[in-house]
Coordinates of C-alpha atoms in Angstrom, one line a residue:
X771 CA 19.5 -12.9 16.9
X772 CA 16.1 -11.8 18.0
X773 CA 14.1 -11.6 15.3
X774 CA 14.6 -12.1 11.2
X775 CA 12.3 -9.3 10.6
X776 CA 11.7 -5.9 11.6
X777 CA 9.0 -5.4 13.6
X778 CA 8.3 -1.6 12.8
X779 CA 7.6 -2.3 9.1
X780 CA 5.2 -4.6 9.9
X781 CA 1.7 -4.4 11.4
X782 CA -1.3 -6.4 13.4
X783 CA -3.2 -8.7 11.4
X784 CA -7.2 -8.3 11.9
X785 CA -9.3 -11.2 12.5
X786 CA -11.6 -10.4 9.2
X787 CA -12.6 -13.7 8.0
X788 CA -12.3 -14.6 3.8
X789 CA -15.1 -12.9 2.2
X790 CA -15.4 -14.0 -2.2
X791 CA -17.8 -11.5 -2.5
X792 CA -15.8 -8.9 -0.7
X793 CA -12.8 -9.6 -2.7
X794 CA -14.7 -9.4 -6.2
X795 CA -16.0 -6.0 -4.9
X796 CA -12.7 -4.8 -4.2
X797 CA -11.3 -6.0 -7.6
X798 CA -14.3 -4.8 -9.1
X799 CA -13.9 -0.9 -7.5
X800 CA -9.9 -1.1 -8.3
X801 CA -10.3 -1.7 -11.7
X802 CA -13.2 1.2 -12.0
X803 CA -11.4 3.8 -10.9
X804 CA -8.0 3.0 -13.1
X805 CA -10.1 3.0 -16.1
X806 CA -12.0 6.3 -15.0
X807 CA -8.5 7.7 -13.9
X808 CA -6.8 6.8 -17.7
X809 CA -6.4 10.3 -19.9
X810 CA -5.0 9.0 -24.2
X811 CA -2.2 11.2 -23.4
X812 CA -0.7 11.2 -20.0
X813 CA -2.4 8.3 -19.0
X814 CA -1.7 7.7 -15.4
X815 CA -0.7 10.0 -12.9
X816 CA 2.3 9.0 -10.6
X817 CA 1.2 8.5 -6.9
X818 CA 3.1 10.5 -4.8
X819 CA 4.3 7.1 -3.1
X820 CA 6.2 6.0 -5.6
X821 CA 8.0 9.1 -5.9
X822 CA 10.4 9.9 -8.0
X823 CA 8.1 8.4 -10.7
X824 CA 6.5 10.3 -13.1
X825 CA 3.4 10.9 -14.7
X826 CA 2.7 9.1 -17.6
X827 CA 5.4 6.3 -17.6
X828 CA 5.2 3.3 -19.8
X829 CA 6.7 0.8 -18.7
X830 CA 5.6 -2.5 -16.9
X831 CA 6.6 -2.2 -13.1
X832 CA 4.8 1.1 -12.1
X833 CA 3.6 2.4 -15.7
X834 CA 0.8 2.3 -17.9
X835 CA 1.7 -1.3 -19.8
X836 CA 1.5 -2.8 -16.1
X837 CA -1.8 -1.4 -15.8
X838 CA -3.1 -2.3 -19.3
X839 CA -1.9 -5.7 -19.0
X840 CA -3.5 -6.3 -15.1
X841 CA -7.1 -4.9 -16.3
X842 CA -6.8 -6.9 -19.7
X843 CA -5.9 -9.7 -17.8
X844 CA -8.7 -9.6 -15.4
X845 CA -11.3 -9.2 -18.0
X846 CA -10.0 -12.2 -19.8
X847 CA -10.9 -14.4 -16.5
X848 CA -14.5 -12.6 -16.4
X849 CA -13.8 -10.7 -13.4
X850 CA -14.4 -7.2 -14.9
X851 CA -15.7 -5.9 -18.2
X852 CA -15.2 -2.4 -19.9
X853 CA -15.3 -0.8 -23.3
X854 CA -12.4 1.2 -23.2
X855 CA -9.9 0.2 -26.4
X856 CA -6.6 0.6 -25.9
X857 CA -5.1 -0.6 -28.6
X858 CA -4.8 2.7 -30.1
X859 CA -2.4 3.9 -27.0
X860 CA 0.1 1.2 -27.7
X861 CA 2.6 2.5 -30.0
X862 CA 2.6 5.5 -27.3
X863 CA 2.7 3.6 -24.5
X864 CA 5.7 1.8 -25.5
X865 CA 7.5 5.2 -26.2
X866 CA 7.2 6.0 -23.3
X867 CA 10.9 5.4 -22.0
X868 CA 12.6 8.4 -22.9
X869 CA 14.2 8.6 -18.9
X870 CA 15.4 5.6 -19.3
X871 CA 17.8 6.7 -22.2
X872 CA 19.8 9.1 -19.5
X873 CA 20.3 6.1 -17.6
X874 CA 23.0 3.4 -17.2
X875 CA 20.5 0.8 -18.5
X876 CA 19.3 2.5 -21.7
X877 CA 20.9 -0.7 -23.8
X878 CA 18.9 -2.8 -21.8
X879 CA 15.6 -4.8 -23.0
X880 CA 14.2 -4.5 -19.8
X881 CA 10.9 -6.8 -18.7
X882 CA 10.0 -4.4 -16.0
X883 CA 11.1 -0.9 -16.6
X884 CA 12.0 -0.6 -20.4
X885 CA 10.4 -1.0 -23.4
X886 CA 10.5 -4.6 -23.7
X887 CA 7.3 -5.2 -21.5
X888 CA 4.8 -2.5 -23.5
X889 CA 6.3 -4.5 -26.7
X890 CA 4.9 -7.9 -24.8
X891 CA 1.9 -6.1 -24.2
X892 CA 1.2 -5.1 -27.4
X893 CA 1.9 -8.6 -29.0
X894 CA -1.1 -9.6 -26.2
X895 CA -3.6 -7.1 -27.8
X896 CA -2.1 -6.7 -31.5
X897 CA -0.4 -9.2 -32.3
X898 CA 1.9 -9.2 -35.3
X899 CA 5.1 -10.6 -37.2
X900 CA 7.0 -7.3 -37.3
X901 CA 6.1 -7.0 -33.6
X902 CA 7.8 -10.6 -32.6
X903 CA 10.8 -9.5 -34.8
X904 CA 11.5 -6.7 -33.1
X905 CA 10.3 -8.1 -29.7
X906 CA 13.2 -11.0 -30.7
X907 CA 16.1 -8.1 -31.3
X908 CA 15.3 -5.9 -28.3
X909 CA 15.7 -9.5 -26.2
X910 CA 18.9 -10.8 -27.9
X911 CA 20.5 -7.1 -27.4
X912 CA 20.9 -8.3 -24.0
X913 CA 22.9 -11.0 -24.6
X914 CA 26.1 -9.4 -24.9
X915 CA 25.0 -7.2 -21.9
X916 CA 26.1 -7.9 -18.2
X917 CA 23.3 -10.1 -16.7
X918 CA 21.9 -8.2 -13.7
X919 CA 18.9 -9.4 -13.1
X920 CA 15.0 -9.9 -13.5
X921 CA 14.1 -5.9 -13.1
X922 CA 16.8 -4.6 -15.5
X923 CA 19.0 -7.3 -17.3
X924 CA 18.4 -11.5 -18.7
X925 CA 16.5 -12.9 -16.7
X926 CA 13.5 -10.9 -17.5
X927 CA 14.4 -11.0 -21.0
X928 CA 14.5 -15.3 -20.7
X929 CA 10.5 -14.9 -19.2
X930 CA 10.0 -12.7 -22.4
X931 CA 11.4 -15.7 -24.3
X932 CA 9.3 -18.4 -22.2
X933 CA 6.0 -16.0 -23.1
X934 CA 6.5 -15.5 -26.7
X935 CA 7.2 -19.2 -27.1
X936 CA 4.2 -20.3 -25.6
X937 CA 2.5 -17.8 -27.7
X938 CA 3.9 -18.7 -30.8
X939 CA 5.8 -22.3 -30.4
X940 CA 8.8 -20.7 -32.9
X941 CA 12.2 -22.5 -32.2
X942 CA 13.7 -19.4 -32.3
X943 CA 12.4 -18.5 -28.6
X944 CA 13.7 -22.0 -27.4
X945 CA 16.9 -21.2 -29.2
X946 CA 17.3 -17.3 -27.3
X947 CA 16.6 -18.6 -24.1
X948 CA 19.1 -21.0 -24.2
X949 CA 21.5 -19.0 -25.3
X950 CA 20.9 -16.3 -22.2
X951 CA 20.5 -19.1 -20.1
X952 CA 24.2 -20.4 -20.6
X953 CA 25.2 -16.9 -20.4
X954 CA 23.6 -16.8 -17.0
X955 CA 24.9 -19.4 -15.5
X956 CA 28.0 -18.7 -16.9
X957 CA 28.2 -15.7 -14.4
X958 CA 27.8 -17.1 -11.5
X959 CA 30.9 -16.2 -9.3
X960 CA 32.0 -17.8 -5.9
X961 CA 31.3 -15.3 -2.9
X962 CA 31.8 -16.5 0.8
X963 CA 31.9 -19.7 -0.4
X964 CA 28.8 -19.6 -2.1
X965 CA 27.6 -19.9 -5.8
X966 CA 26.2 -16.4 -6.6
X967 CA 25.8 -13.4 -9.0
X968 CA 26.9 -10.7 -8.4
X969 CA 25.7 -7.1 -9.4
X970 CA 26.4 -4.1 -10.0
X971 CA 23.9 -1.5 -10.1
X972 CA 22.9 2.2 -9.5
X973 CA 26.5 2.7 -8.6
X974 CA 26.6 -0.2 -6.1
X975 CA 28.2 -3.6 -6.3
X976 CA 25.6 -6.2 -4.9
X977 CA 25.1 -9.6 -4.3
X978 CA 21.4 -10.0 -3.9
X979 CA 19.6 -12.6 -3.0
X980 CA 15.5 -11.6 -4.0
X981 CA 13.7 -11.7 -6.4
X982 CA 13.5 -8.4 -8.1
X983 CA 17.3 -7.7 -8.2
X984 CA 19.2 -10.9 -7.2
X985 CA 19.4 -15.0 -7.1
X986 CA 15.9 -15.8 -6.5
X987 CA 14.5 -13.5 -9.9
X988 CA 17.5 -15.2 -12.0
X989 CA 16.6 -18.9 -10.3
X990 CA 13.0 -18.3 -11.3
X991 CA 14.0 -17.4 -15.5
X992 CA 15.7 -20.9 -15.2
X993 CA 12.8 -22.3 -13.6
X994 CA 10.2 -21.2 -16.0
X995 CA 12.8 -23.0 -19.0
X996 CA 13.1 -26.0 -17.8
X997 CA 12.5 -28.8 -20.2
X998 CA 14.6 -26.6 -22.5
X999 CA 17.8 -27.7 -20.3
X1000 CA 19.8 -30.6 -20.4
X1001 CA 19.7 -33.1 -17.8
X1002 CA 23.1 -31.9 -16.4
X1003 CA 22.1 -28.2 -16.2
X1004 CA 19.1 -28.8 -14.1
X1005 CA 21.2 -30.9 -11.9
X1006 CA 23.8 -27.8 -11.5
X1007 CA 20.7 -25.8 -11.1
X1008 CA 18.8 -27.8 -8.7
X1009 CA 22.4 -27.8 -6.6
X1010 CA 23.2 -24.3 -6.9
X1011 CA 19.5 -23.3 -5.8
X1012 CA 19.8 -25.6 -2.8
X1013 CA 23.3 -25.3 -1.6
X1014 CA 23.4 -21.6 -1.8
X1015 CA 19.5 -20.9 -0.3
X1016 CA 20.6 -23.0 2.5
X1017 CA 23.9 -21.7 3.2
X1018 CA 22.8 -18.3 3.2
X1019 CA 19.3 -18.2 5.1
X1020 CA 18.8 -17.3 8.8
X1021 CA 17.4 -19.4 11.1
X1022 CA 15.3 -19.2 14.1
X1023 CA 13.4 -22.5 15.4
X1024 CA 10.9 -22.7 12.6
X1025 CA 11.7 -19.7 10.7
X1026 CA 13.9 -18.2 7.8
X1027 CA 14.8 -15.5 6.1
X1028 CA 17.7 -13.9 3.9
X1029 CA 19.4 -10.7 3.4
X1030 CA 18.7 -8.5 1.4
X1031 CA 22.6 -8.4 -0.1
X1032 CA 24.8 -11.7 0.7
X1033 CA 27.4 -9.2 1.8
X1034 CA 25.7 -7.6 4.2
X1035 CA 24.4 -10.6 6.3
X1036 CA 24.5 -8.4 9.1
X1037 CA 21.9 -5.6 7.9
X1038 CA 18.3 -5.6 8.8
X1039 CA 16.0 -8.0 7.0
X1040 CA 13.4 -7.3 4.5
X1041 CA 10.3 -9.5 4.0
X1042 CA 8.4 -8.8 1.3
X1043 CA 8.1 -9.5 -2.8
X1044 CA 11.5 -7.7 -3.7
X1045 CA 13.8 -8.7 -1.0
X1046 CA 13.7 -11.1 1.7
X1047 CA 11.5 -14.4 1.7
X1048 CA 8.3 -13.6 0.1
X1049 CA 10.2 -13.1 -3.1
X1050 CA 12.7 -16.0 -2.9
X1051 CA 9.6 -18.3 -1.4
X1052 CA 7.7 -17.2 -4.7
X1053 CA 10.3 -18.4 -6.5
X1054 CA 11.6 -21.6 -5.6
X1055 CA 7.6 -22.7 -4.5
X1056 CA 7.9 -23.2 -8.8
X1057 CA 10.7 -25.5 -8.3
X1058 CA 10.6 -29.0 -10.7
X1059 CA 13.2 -30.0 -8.0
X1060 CA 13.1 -31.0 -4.5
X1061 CA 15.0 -32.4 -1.0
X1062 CA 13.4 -32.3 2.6
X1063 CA 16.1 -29.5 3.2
X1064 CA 14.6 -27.4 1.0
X1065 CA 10.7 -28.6 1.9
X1066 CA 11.5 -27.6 5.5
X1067 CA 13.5 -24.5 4.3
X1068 CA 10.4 -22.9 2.2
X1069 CA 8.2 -24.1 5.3
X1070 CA 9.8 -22.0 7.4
X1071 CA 9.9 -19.0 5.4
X1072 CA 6.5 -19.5 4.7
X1073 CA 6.4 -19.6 8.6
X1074 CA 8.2 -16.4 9.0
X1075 CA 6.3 -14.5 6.2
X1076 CA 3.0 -15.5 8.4
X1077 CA 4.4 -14.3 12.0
X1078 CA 5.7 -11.2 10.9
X1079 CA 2.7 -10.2 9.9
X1080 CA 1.1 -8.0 7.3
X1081 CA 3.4 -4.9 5.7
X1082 CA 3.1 -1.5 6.7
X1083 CA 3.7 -0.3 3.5
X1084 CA 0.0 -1.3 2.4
X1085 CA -1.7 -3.2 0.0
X1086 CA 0.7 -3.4 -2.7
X1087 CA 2.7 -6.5 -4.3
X1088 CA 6.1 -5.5 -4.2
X1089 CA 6.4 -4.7 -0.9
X1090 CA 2.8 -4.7 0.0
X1091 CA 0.7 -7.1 1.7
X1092 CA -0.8 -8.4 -1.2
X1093 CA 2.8 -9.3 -2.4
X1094 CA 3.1 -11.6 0.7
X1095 CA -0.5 -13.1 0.3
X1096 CA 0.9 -14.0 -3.1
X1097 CA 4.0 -16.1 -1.7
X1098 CA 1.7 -17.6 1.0
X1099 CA -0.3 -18.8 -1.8
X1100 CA 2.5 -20.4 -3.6
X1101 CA 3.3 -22.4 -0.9
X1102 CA -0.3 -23.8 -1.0
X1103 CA -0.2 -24.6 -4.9
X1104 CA 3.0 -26.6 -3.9
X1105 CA 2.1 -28.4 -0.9
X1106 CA -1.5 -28.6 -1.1
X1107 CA -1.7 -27.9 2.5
X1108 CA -4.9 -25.8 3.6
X1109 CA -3.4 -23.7 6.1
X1110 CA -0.9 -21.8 3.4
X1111 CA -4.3 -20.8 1.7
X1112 CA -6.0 -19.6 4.6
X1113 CA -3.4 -17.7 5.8
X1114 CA -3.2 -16.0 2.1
X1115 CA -6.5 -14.9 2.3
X1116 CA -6.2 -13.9 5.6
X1117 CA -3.3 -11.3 5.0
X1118 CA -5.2 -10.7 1.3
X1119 CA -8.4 -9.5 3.8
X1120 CA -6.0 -7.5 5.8
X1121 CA -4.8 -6.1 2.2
X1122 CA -8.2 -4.6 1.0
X1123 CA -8.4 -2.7 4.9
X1124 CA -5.5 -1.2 3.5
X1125 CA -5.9 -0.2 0.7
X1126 CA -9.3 1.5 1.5
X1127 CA -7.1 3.3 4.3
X1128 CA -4.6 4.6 1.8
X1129 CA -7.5 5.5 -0.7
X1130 CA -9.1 7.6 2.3
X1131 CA -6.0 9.5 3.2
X1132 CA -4.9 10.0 -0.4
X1133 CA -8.2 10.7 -2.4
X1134 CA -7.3 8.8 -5.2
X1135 CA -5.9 5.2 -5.7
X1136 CA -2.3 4.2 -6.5
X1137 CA -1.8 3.0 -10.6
X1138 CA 0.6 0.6 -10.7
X1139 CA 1.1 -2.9 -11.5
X1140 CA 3.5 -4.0 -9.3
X1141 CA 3.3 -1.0 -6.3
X1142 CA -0.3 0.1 -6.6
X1143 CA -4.1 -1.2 -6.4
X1144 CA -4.5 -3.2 -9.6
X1145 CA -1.5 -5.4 -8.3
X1146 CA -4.0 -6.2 -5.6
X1147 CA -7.0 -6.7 -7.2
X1148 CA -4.5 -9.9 -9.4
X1149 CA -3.4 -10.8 -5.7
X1150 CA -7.4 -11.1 -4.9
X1151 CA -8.1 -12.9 -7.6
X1152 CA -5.4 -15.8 -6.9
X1153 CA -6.4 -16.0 -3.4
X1154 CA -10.3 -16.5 -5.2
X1155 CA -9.1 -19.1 -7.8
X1156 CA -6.3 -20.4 -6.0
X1157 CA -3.5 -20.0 -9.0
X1158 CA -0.9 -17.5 -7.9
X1159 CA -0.5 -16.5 -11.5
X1160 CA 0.8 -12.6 -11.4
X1161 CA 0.9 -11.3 -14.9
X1162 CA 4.8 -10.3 -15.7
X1163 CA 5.8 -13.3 -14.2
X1164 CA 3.9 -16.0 -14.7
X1165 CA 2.2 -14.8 -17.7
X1166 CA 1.8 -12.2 -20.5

């Protein structure tokens, strides 16, 4: 093995040095332009990147709740300010899921793509009791579901649980979470030797291993529970995590990566937010739990995350540059070690280049949460504070 990335989908990192000011300008212009950009009845338009969106969606990932929630969340911190109300858009917003009824995951509370996110959103701005009741159903529907992953299945709806418990500190969250979490773990299956779940979706069995769609995203809902499990479960999951990382990484002196699919060891590797190190980096850099296999192991990734270099793709977080900053910056918040930081803001510097680039080419900026510019302007604002919080994961 030469390499555990692929060079072509990366690019040259600058030498532009950390600017605060540049980076609060950048947020500043992002968030201007979404809220010039919002209409009250199609709200967004899709950006012909993240085709075969379309206009108007609702939902968290790459709709109009993501964007709500990013600009809400940066005005909270005192980063931005605007006028624009929109809590009378809510009840539309969250309607907004009508293609996801023709699909195979219209059952599904989905954190990311269904209707389950705008309903987190609009406990944020409107909070009410009906609101958590319903919010409550639409996550224990998923129960009796099979578990996928964060995107689609329970481990998004277990975050949901973690953020309305912190909101409201009702048993009842604790009590759900458990419940999925048990369910969870009872599905992990052996594969090649390895403790894993397996997946099957959009016609395609898969055994992932990022964050988005795999082992990392469901690692991460068990994370964020913790003190709710007993000592012997975070022991299983502590050995689980470990064991299977380790055993299923590849390794170059210093470096590490994984596959996007632990079935498919042989394919070419990803490194970004959704598949590949980034992701799984993000998500065990939260981990209560730790060995010097592991220490070394998320060094290394980190390593290979810097190397490779910044994304192609552009500026976005999930499988942006931005995205990649993000990890970096993990690995800082767990290690305390400078160097992680810097090289965040490095590739977070490299991220506003690019997304003035795509801005230039395209006329108008990309709305998204989790593929566009607002999901850079959060990315900016971590490397500024230091706190890789990203709203939808960390936070609602």
């Amino acid at each position: 093995m030469t390499a555990l990335h692929q060079a072509d989908r990366h690019s040259r990192l600058s030498d532009a040095a950390w600017n605060d000011a540049t980076a609060r300008e950048t947020i500043r212009a992002i968030a201007q332009e979404a809220l010039a950009a919002f209409d009250g009845e199609k709200f967004w338009p899709v950006h012909p990147l993240d085709s075969p969106g379309i206009d108007g969606m609702g939902g968290i990932y790459m709709g109009a709740a993501g964007i709500v929630l990013a600009l809400d969340e940066l005005k909270q911190a005192g980063v931005i300010q605007y006028a624009l109300e929109f809590r009378p858009f809510l009840s539309a917003i969250e309607a907004r899921d009508a293609w996801i009824r023709q699909t195979p995951f219209a059952d599904y509370g989905s954190l990311l793509m269904g209707n389950l996110g705008p309903m987190l959103l609009a406990m944020r701005l409107a909070p009410s009791e009906d609101l958590a009741d319903r919010i409550h159903a639409r996550i224990a529907g998923n129960t009796v579901l099979p578990p996928l992953e964060l995107m689609w299945g329970m481990a998004g709806s277990m975050l949901a649980c973690d953020f309305m418990h912190e909101r409201s500190k009702e048993a009842r969250w604790r009590d759900l979470y458990c419940v999925q979490a048990q369910r969870l773990l009872g599905a992990l299956e052996t594969v090649g030797g390895h403790r894993l779940w397996v997946q099957n979706l959009y016609g395609q069995r898969m055994v992932s291993l990022g964050l988005v769609h795999g082992f990392a995203g469901n690692l991460l809902a068990l994370i964020r529970g913790w003190d709710w499990l007993s000592e012997d479960v975070q022991a299983a999951v502590a050995d689980v995590a470990t064991s299977t990382l380790l055993a299923t990484a590849q390794r170059l002196p210093g470096e590490a990566n994984w596959p996007s699919d632990a079935d498919q060891p042989d394919a070419p590797l990803l490194c970004q937010i959704c598949h590949g190190a980034p992701g799984i980096v993000s998500a065990l850099a939260r981990a209560p739990f730790s060995t010097p296999a592991l220490e070394r192991l998320l060094h290394d990734a980190g390593t290979l995350i810097w190397r490779a270099g910044p994304l192609a793709k552009g500026s976005n977080f999930c499988h942006g540059t931005g995205g990649n900053a993000y990890s970096l910056l993990h690995l800082h918040k767990r290690t305390g070690e400078r160097l992680w930081l810097e090289r965040a803001r490095a590739f977070a510097m490299e991220a506003i280049a690019q997304w003035r680039t795509a801005r230039s080419e395209h006329g108008r900026g990309r709305y998204s949460l989790w593929t566009g510019d607002i999901g850079l302007a959060l990315c900016l604002w971590a490397c500024m504070t230091k706190e890789p919080a990203f709203p939808s994961l960390d936070r609602f």
